[in-house]
Short mmCIF file of C-alpha atoms in Angstrom, two decimals:
data_model
loop_
_atom_site.label_atom_id
_atom_site.label_comp_id
_atom_site.label_asym_id
_atom_site.label_seq_id
_atom_site.Cartn_x
_atom_site.Cartn_y
_atom_site.Cartn_z
CA MET A 1 6.89 10.34 -6.10
CA CYS A 2 6.19 6.63 -5.96
CA GLY A 3 7.44 4.37 -8.72
CA ARG A 4 8.09 1.04 -7.05
CA THR A 5 6.31 -0.92 -4.30
CA SER A 6 6.30 -4.30 -2.60
CA CYS A 7 3.15 -6.35 -2.08
CA HIS A 8 4.18 -9.95 -1.63
CA LEU A 9 1.63 -11.32 0.87
CA PRO A 10 -0.39 -14.40 -0.10
CA ARG A 11 -3.96 -13.57 -1.03
CA ASP A 12 -5.58 -14.89 2.16
CA VAL A 13 -3.07 -13.07 4.39
CA LEU A 14 -3.60 -9.86 2.44
CA THR A 15 -7.35 -10.25 2.89
CA ARG A 16 -7.06 -10.62 6.66
CA ALA A 17 -4.80 -7.56 6.80
CA CYS A 18 -7.66 -5.56 5.24
CA ALA A 19 -10.31 -6.46 7.85
CA TYR A 20 -12.67 -3.55 8.57
CA GLN A 21 -15.99 -2.55 10.14
CA ASN A 22 -18.93 -1.56 7.97
CA GLN A 23 -21.48 1.16 8.81
CA GLN A 24 -23.35 -1.27 11.05
CA GLY A 25 -20.21 -1.92 13.07
CA GLN A 26 -19.89 -5.48 11.77
CA GLN A 27 -16.38 -6.92 11.36
CA ARG A 28 -15.92 -7.78 7.69
CA LEU A 29 -13.32 -9.03 5.24
CA PRO A 30 -13.29 -7.48 1.76
CA GLU A 31 -14.32 -9.72 -1.13
CA TRP A 32 -12.08 -10.23 -4.14
CA ARG A 33 -12.85 -9.37 -7.74
CA ASP A 34 -10.65 -10.92 -10.47
CA ALA A 35 -8.55 -12.57 -7.75
CA ASP A 36 -6.63 -14.62 -10.34
CA LYS A 37 -4.96 -11.42 -11.57
CA TYR A 38 -3.20 -10.84 -8.24
CA CYS A 39 0.52 -11.65 -8.47
CA PRO A 40 2.43 -11.16 -5.18
CA SER A 41 5.81 -9.49 -5.67
CA TYR A 42 8.59 -7.85 -3.66
CA ASN A 43 9.24 -5.49 -6.57
CA LYS A 44 6.20 -4.05 -8.34
CA SER A 45 6.65 -1.42 -11.04
CA PRO A 46 4.23 0.63 -13.20
CA GLN A 47 2.14 -1.37 -15.69
CA SER A 48 2.00 -4.32 -13.29
CA ASN A 49 -1.18 -5.28 -11.43
CA SER A 50 -1.48 -4.31 -7.77
CA PRO A 51 -4.35 -4.85 -5.30
CA VAL A 52 -6.54 -1.85 -4.47
CA LEU A 53 -9.46 -1.38 -2.11
CA LEU A 54 -12.65 0.27 -3.34
CA SER A 55 -16.31 0.57 -2.42
CA ARG A 56 -18.69 -2.22 -3.42
CA LEU A 57 -21.05 0.49 -4.69
CA HIS A 58 -18.84 0.87 -7.77
CA PHE A 59 -19.91 -2.60 -8.92
CA GLU A 60 -23.34 -3.14 -7.37
CA LYS A 61 -26.10 -0.56 -7.62
CA GLY A 62 -27.72 0.04 -4.25
CA ALA A 63 -24.92 -1.64 -2.29
CA ASP A 64 -23.71 -0.33 1.06
CA SER A 65 -20.99 2.18 0.12
CA SER A 66 -18.99 1.21 3.23
CA GLU A 67 -18.62 -2.39 2.01
CA ARG A 68 -15.26 -3.07 0.37
CA ILE A 69 -13.86 -4.97 -2.59
CA ILE A 70 -10.23 -5.87 -3.34
CA ALA A 71 -9.42 -5.81 -7.04
CA PRO A 72 -6.07 -6.09 -8.87
CA MET A 73 -5.69 -3.10 -11.20
CA GLN A 74 -3.02 -1.93 -13.60
CA TRP A 75 -0.66 0.71 -12.20
CA GLY A 76 -0.84 3.74 -14.48
CA LEU A 77 -4.28 5.25 -15.06
CA VAL A 78 -5.75 4.91 -18.56
CA PRO A 79 -8.50 7.58 -18.86
CA SER A 80 -11.96 6.40 -19.86
CA TRP A 81 -11.97 8.97 -22.68
CA PHE A 82 -8.79 7.59 -24.34
CA LYS A 83 -9.73 6.75 -27.95
CA GLU A 84 -6.80 4.61 -29.13
CA SER A 85 -7.24 0.84 -29.30
CA ASP A 86 -3.93 0.24 -27.50
CA PRO A 87 -3.72 1.76 -23.98
CA SER A 88 0.10 1.54 -24.07
CA LYS A 89 0.02 4.38 -26.64
CA LEU A 90 -1.00 6.87 -23.96
CA GLN A 91 1.49 9.71 -24.42
CA PHE A 92 1.76 10.94 -20.83
CA ASN A 93 2.74 9.39 -17.51
CA THR A 94 -0.13 8.62 -15.12
CA THR A 95 1.79 6.53 -12.58
CA ASN A 96 1.43 9.36 -10.05
CA CYS A 97 -0.96 12.27 -9.68
CA ARG A 98 0.22 15.44 -7.95
CA SER A 99 -2.22 16.67 -5.32
CA ASP A 100 -1.65 20.29 -6.33
CA THR A 101 -2.82 19.75 -9.92
CA ILE A 102 -5.42 17.04 -9.35
CA MET A 103 -8.30 19.42 -10.13
CA GLU A 104 -6.60 20.83 -13.21
CA LYS A 105 -5.89 17.71 -15.25
CA ARG A 106 -8.75 16.05 -17.08
CA SER A 107 -7.32 12.56 -16.66
CA PHE A 108 -7.66 12.80 -12.88
CA LYS A 109 -10.42 15.37 -12.36
CA MET A 110 -13.02 13.34 -14.25
CA PRO A 111 -12.71 10.01 -12.38
CA LEU A 112 -12.33 11.87 -9.07
CA GLY A 113 -15.58 13.72 -9.80
CA LYS A 114 -17.28 10.37 -10.37
CA GLY A 115 -16.14 9.17 -6.95
CA ARG A 116 -13.61 6.71 -8.32
CA ARG A 117 -11.40 6.78 -5.24
CA CYS A 118 -9.35 3.75 -4.21
CA VAL A 119 -6.72 2.72 -1.67
CA VAL A 120 -3.54 1.16 -3.07
CA LEU A 121 -2.22 -1.64 -0.85
CA ALA A 122 1.47 -2.41 -0.31
CA ASP A 123 3.97 -3.71 2.24
CA GLY A 124 5.73 -0.40 1.57
CA PHE A 125 7.32 1.54 -1.28
CA TYR A 126 10.86 2.16 -2.50
CA GLU A 127 12.53 5.51 -3.07
CA TRP A 128 16.00 6.41 -4.28
CA GLN A 129 18.27 9.06 -2.76
CA ARG A 130 20.89 10.61 -5.03
CA CYS A 131 24.34 10.21 -3.45
CA GLN A 132 26.24 13.48 -3.11
CA GLY A 133 28.94 14.03 -5.71
CA THR A 134 28.10 10.89 -7.72
CA SER A 135 25.53 9.65 -10.19
CA GLN A 136 24.68 6.73 -7.92
CA LYS A 137 21.43 6.41 -5.99
CA GLN A 138 20.76 4.59 -2.72
CA PRO A 139 17.38 2.81 -2.49
CA TYR A 140 15.29 2.85 0.70
CA PHE A 141 12.26 0.80 1.73
CA ILE A 142 9.57 2.98 3.36
CA TYR A 143 6.65 1.64 5.38
CA PHE A 144 4.42 2.08 8.44
CA PRO A 145 6.11 1.56 11.84
CA GLN A 146 5.18 -1.95 12.95
CA ILE A 147 3.77 -3.06 16.28
CA LYS A 148 6.14 -5.40 18.14
CA THR A 149 4.22 -8.08 19.99
CA GLU A 150 5.23 -11.15 22.00
CA LYS A 151 3.74 -13.29 19.24
CA SER A 152 5.71 -11.75 16.40
CA ALA A 153 8.94 -11.58 18.39
CA SER A 154 8.75 -15.29 19.18
CA ILE A 155 8.84 -16.33 15.53
CA GLY A 156 12.36 -17.34 14.64
CA THR A 157 12.19 -19.32 11.40
CA ALA A 158 10.48 -19.21 8.02
CA SER A 159 11.33 -22.50 6.41
CA SER A 160 7.98 -23.20 4.75
CA PRO A 161 5.11 -21.33 3.08
CA GLU A 162 3.01 -21.96 6.17
CA ASP A 163 5.64 -20.26 8.34
CA TRP A 164 5.75 -17.28 6.02
CA GLU A 165 2.00 -16.78 6.33
CA LYS A 166 2.23 -16.81 10.14
CA ILE A 167 5.17 -14.41 10.12
CA TRP A 168 3.46 -11.72 8.04
CA ASN A 169 0.07 -12.02 9.74
CA ASP A 170 0.80 -8.96 11.91
CA TRP A 171 2.17 -6.71 9.16
CA ARG A 172 0.42 -3.35 8.85
CA LEU A 173 -0.10 -2.65 5.16
CA LEU A 174 0.73 0.76 3.73
CA THR A 175 -2.51 2.39 2.50
CA MET A 176 -2.00 4.98 -0.24
CA ALA A 177 -4.71 7.23 -1.70
CA GLY A 178 -5.41 6.59 -5.36
CA ILE A 179 -7.83 7.30 -8.20
CA PHE A 180 -8.98 4.64 -10.65
CA ASP A 181 -10.77 4.63 -13.98
CA CYS A 182 -12.35 2.14 -16.35
CA TRP A 183 -11.29 2.16 -20.00
CA GLU A 184 -13.31 0.27 -22.63
CA PRO A 185 -11.60 -0.71 -25.93
CA PRO A 186 -13.22 1.12 -28.90
CA GLU A 187 -13.69 -2.21 -30.72
CA GLY A 188 -15.27 -3.81 -27.66
CA GLY A 189 -13.88 -6.37 -25.25
CA ASP A 190 -12.93 -6.50 -21.59
CA CYS A 191 -12.61 -3.14 -19.90
CA LEU A 192 -9.33 -2.20 -18.21
CA TYR A 193 -9.31 -0.99 -14.62
CA SER A 194 -6.25 1.09 -13.81
CA TYR A 195 -5.14 3.50 -11.08
CA THR A 196 -2.77 6.30 -10.17
CA ILE A 197 -1.19 7.08 -6.78
CA ILE A 198 -1.68 10.61 -5.44
CA THR A 199 1.54 12.29 -4.27
CA VAL A 200 2.23 15.18 -1.90
CA ASP A 201 5.26 17.08 -0.59
CA SER A 202 7.46 14.83 1.53
CA CYS A 203 7.25 14.89 5.30
CA LYS A 204 10.30 16.15 7.21
CA GLY A 205 11.49 12.61 7.92
CA LEU A 206 11.69 11.70 4.21
CA ASN A 207 12.71 15.02 2.72
CA ASP A 208 16.39 14.06 2.55
CA ILE A 209 15.52 11.00 0.48
CA HIS A 210 13.06 12.62 -1.93
CA HIS A 211 10.93 15.77 -2.06
CA ARG A 212 7.72 13.88 -2.93
CA MET A 213 5.90 10.97 -1.27
CA PRO A 214 2.60 9.09 -1.71
CA ALA A 215 -0.50 10.49 0.00
CA ILE A 216 -0.75 7.96 2.83
CA LEU A 217 -4.06 7.35 4.58
CA ASP A 218 -3.02 6.77 8.18
CA GLY A 219 -5.71 4.89 10.07
CA GLU A 220 -9.05 3.16 9.49
CA GLU A 221 -11.05 6.38 9.67
CA ALA A 222 -9.07 8.01 6.86
CA VAL A 223 -9.30 4.86 4.70
CA SER A 224 -13.05 4.61 5.30
CA LYS A 225 -13.72 8.24 4.39
CA TRP A 226 -11.60 8.08 1.25
CA LEU A 227 -13.39 4.96 -0.02
CA ASP A 228 -16.95 5.93 0.92
CA PHE A 229 -17.80 8.17 -2.03
CA GLY A 230 -21.50 7.55 -1.37
CA THR A 231 -21.50 9.68 1.78
CA VAL A 232 -18.17 11.59 1.75
CA SER A 233 -17.96 14.37 -0.84
CA THR A 234 -14.93 14.96 -3.04
CA GLN A 235 -14.19 18.20 -1.22
CA ASP A 236 -14.19 16.50 2.18
CA ALA A 237 -12.19 13.53 0.89
CA LEU A 238 -9.43 15.78 -0.47
CA LYS A 239 -8.87 17.17 3.02
CA LEU A 240 -7.36 13.75 3.83
CA ILE A 241 -4.59 14.30 1.27
CA HIS A 242 -1.50 15.55 3.10
CA PRO A 243 1.94 14.32 4.24
CA THR A 244 2.23 12.06 7.28
CA GLU A 245 5.16 11.77 9.68
CA ASN A 246 4.04 8.31 10.84
CA ILE A 247 6.48 6.53 8.57
CA THR A 248 9.78 4.69 8.90
CA PHE A 249 12.41 3.36 6.51
CA HIS A 250 15.75 1.63 6.05
CA PRO A 251 18.34 1.40 3.25
CA VAL A 252 18.18 -1.69 1.05
CA SER A 253 20.31 -3.38 -1.58
CA THR A 254 20.54 -2.11 -5.16
CA VAL A 255 19.11 -5.50 -6.11
CA VAL A 256 15.76 -3.67 -6.12
CA ASN A 257 16.94 -1.35 -8.91
CA ASN A 258 16.06 -4.00 -11.48
CA SER A 259 12.28 -4.49 -11.44
CA GLN A 260 12.79 -8.06 -12.68
CA ASN A 261 14.35 -9.00 -9.33
CA ASN A 262 11.53 -10.44 -7.22
CA THR A 263 13.26 -11.62 -4.06
CA PRO A 264 13.18 -10.96 -0.28
CA LYS A 265 16.62 -9.38 -0.73
CA CYS A 266 14.77 -6.29 -1.99
CA LEU A 267 13.53 -5.65 1.57
CA VAL A 268 16.47 -6.64 3.76
CA PRO A 269 18.18 -3.69 5.53
CA VAL A 270 21.78 -3.06 4.47
CA ASN A 271 24.70 -1.42 6.28
CA LEU A 272 25.75 1.87 4.69
CA LEU A 273 28.56 2.52 7.16
CA VAL A 274 32.03 1.29 6.21
CA LYS A 275 34.02 1.32 9.46
CA LYS A 276 31.25 1.00 11.99
CA ASP A 277 28.65 -1.73 12.15
CA LEU A 278 25.12 -0.44 11.90
CA LYS A 279 22.79 -2.05 14.38
CA ALA A 280 19.23 -2.40 13.12
CA SER A 281 16.48 -1.90 15.65
CA GLY A 282 12.74 -1.52 15.91
CA SER A 283 10.67 -2.22 12.84
CA SER A 284 13.68 -3.03 10.66
CA GLN A 285 14.90 -5.59 13.20
CA LYS A 286 11.47 -7.20 13.14
CA MET A 287 11.66 -7.39 9.36
CA LEU A 288 15.07 -9.04 9.55
CA GLN A 289 13.62 -11.68 11.84
CA TRP A 290 10.74 -12.24 9.44
CA LEU A 291 12.97 -12.55 6.41
CA ALA A 292 15.39 -14.94 8.12
CA THR A 293 15.74 -18.36 6.49
CA LYS A 294 17.58 -20.12 9.32
CA SER A 295 16.62 -20.70 12.92
CA PRO A 296 18.39 -18.34 15.34
CA LYS A 297 20.14 -19.47 18.50
CA LYS A 298 17.80 -20.46 21.27
CA GLU A 299 17.20 -17.83 23.89
CA GLY A 300 15.89 -18.04 27.42
CA PRO A 301 12.24 -17.31 28.11
CA LYS A 302 11.30 -13.66 27.86
CA ILE A 303 8.99 -11.79 30.17
CA PRO A 304 5.85 -10.84 28.21
CA GLN A 305 5.66 -7.13 27.51
CA LYS A 306 2.94 -4.88 26.27
CA ALA A 307 2.87 -4.15 22.56
CA GLU A 308 5.05 -1.18 21.75
CA LEU A 309 5.51 0.91 18.65
CA ASP A 310 9.03 0.39 17.29
CA VAL A 311 10.64 2.98 15.04
CA PRO A 312 14.22 2.45 13.82
CA GLN A 313 16.52 4.91 15.58
CA TRP A 314 19.31 4.51 13.05
CA SER A 315 17.61 5.24 9.75
CA ILE A 316 18.08 9.01 9.85
CA GLN A 317 21.79 8.62 10.63
CA SER A 318 22.45 7.01 7.26
CA LEU A 319 20.90 9.79 5.18
CA GLN A 320 22.99 12.17 3.13
CA LYS A 321 21.81 15.77 2.97
CA ARG A 322 21.06 17.13 -0.47
CA PRO A 323 19.14 20.11 -1.92
CA PHE A 324 15.68 19.69 -3.37
CA PRO A 325 13.56 21.69 -5.79
CA THR A 326 11.50 24.47 -4.27
CA LYS A 327 8.06 23.24 -3.29
CA ARG A 328 5.12 24.70 -5.12
CA GLY A 329 2.96 27.08 -3.13
CA GLY A 330 -0.63 28.24 -3.54
CA THR A 331 -1.68 24.86 -4.95
CA GLY A 332 -4.67 24.38 -7.19
CA LEU A 333 -6.06 21.90 -4.68
CA GLU A 334 -5.90 24.46 -1.88
CA ARG A 335 -7.63 27.07 -4.04
CA TRP A 336 -10.28 24.59 -5.04
CA LEU A 337 -11.01 23.57 -1.46
CA LYS A 338 -11.51 27.21 -0.49
CA GLN A 339 -14.23 27.71 -3.08
CA GLU A 340 -17.85 27.29 -2.13
CA LYS A 341 -19.02 23.71 -2.26
CA GLU A 342 -20.72 22.99 -5.57
CA GLU A 343 -23.06 20.16 -6.41
CA GLU A 344 -20.99 17.14 -7.38
CA PRO A 345 -21.89 14.77 -10.21
CA VAL A 346 -23.53 11.54 -9.18
CA ALA A 347 -21.01 8.71 -9.16
CA LYS A 348 -21.60 6.36 -12.05
CA ARG A 349 -21.15 2.66 -11.67
CA PRO A 350 -18.22 1.41 -13.79
CA HIS A 351 -18.96 -1.19 -16.41
CA SER A 352 -19.07 -4.53 -14.58
CA GLN A 353 -17.63 -7.72 -15.98
#
């Protein structure tokens, strides 16, 4: 599952991290919609607003479907057919959407059929592992492996907002597949855009933490196909929904347990070993450098090296084995994908503000 994320980057840094190429091969930055609703946070929970990517075609008739918009939306999908005047009265949880029942539940099947696909942006997400023999749970921060470059490794201090922006410039955002919808109050007023995160069975690397994980779109091609509902059918888009092993993680403090705690401490790796010091390496070491508030000791000049992909070698060592529920087989999604392709409804443009 996915019930807590971090997305703390300033708006301009987040925008640069979402650079893409349109169908003409032009390098573009996505434009913002309702930018004032974006609130950076190290600890985002359901019902809060998070930034999502979506096709411009949802808002502008005749627009290039490969052009992108960033819009803050409420986490927890409110179906367009919901008749109550208060969306908080929705009686079921729509924070996540299981991939194996996505074509069975009206709340998700309808917006998906209209092409309302989005990409949820985050630094990473948090998951809790139940500790063996106790009622306690250990939180982990899970994210894409980061590229270590000479530029990022040379940054040793973050004493001002300007420094923070430079430090996180190279961060690769986690891109999770989502579905959104637009709910209009029965009495009239501003419509509410909201989303759900699609989940799948966990990959082998995360299975000891939790048996479910977000459907992560790994790479620009996957992101582009998921967003481009104008040219990529629902059936083809759903083939992108599967677990990925290209993920890394580290244990973090229980400070993150309280969603009111919005602090860098939520991300800092912690030592789970009692008698032996745990040495962070790879991506987690890079994060420690980025989150540092004091200048480190000066070091001699380093020989420039090629960018390398760093994956923490110690994360798996700290995991405790535990049993998980049996995974569901013969999923509805798999059965649906095997059926002959039927004509899909034309995507309707959501009500624009």
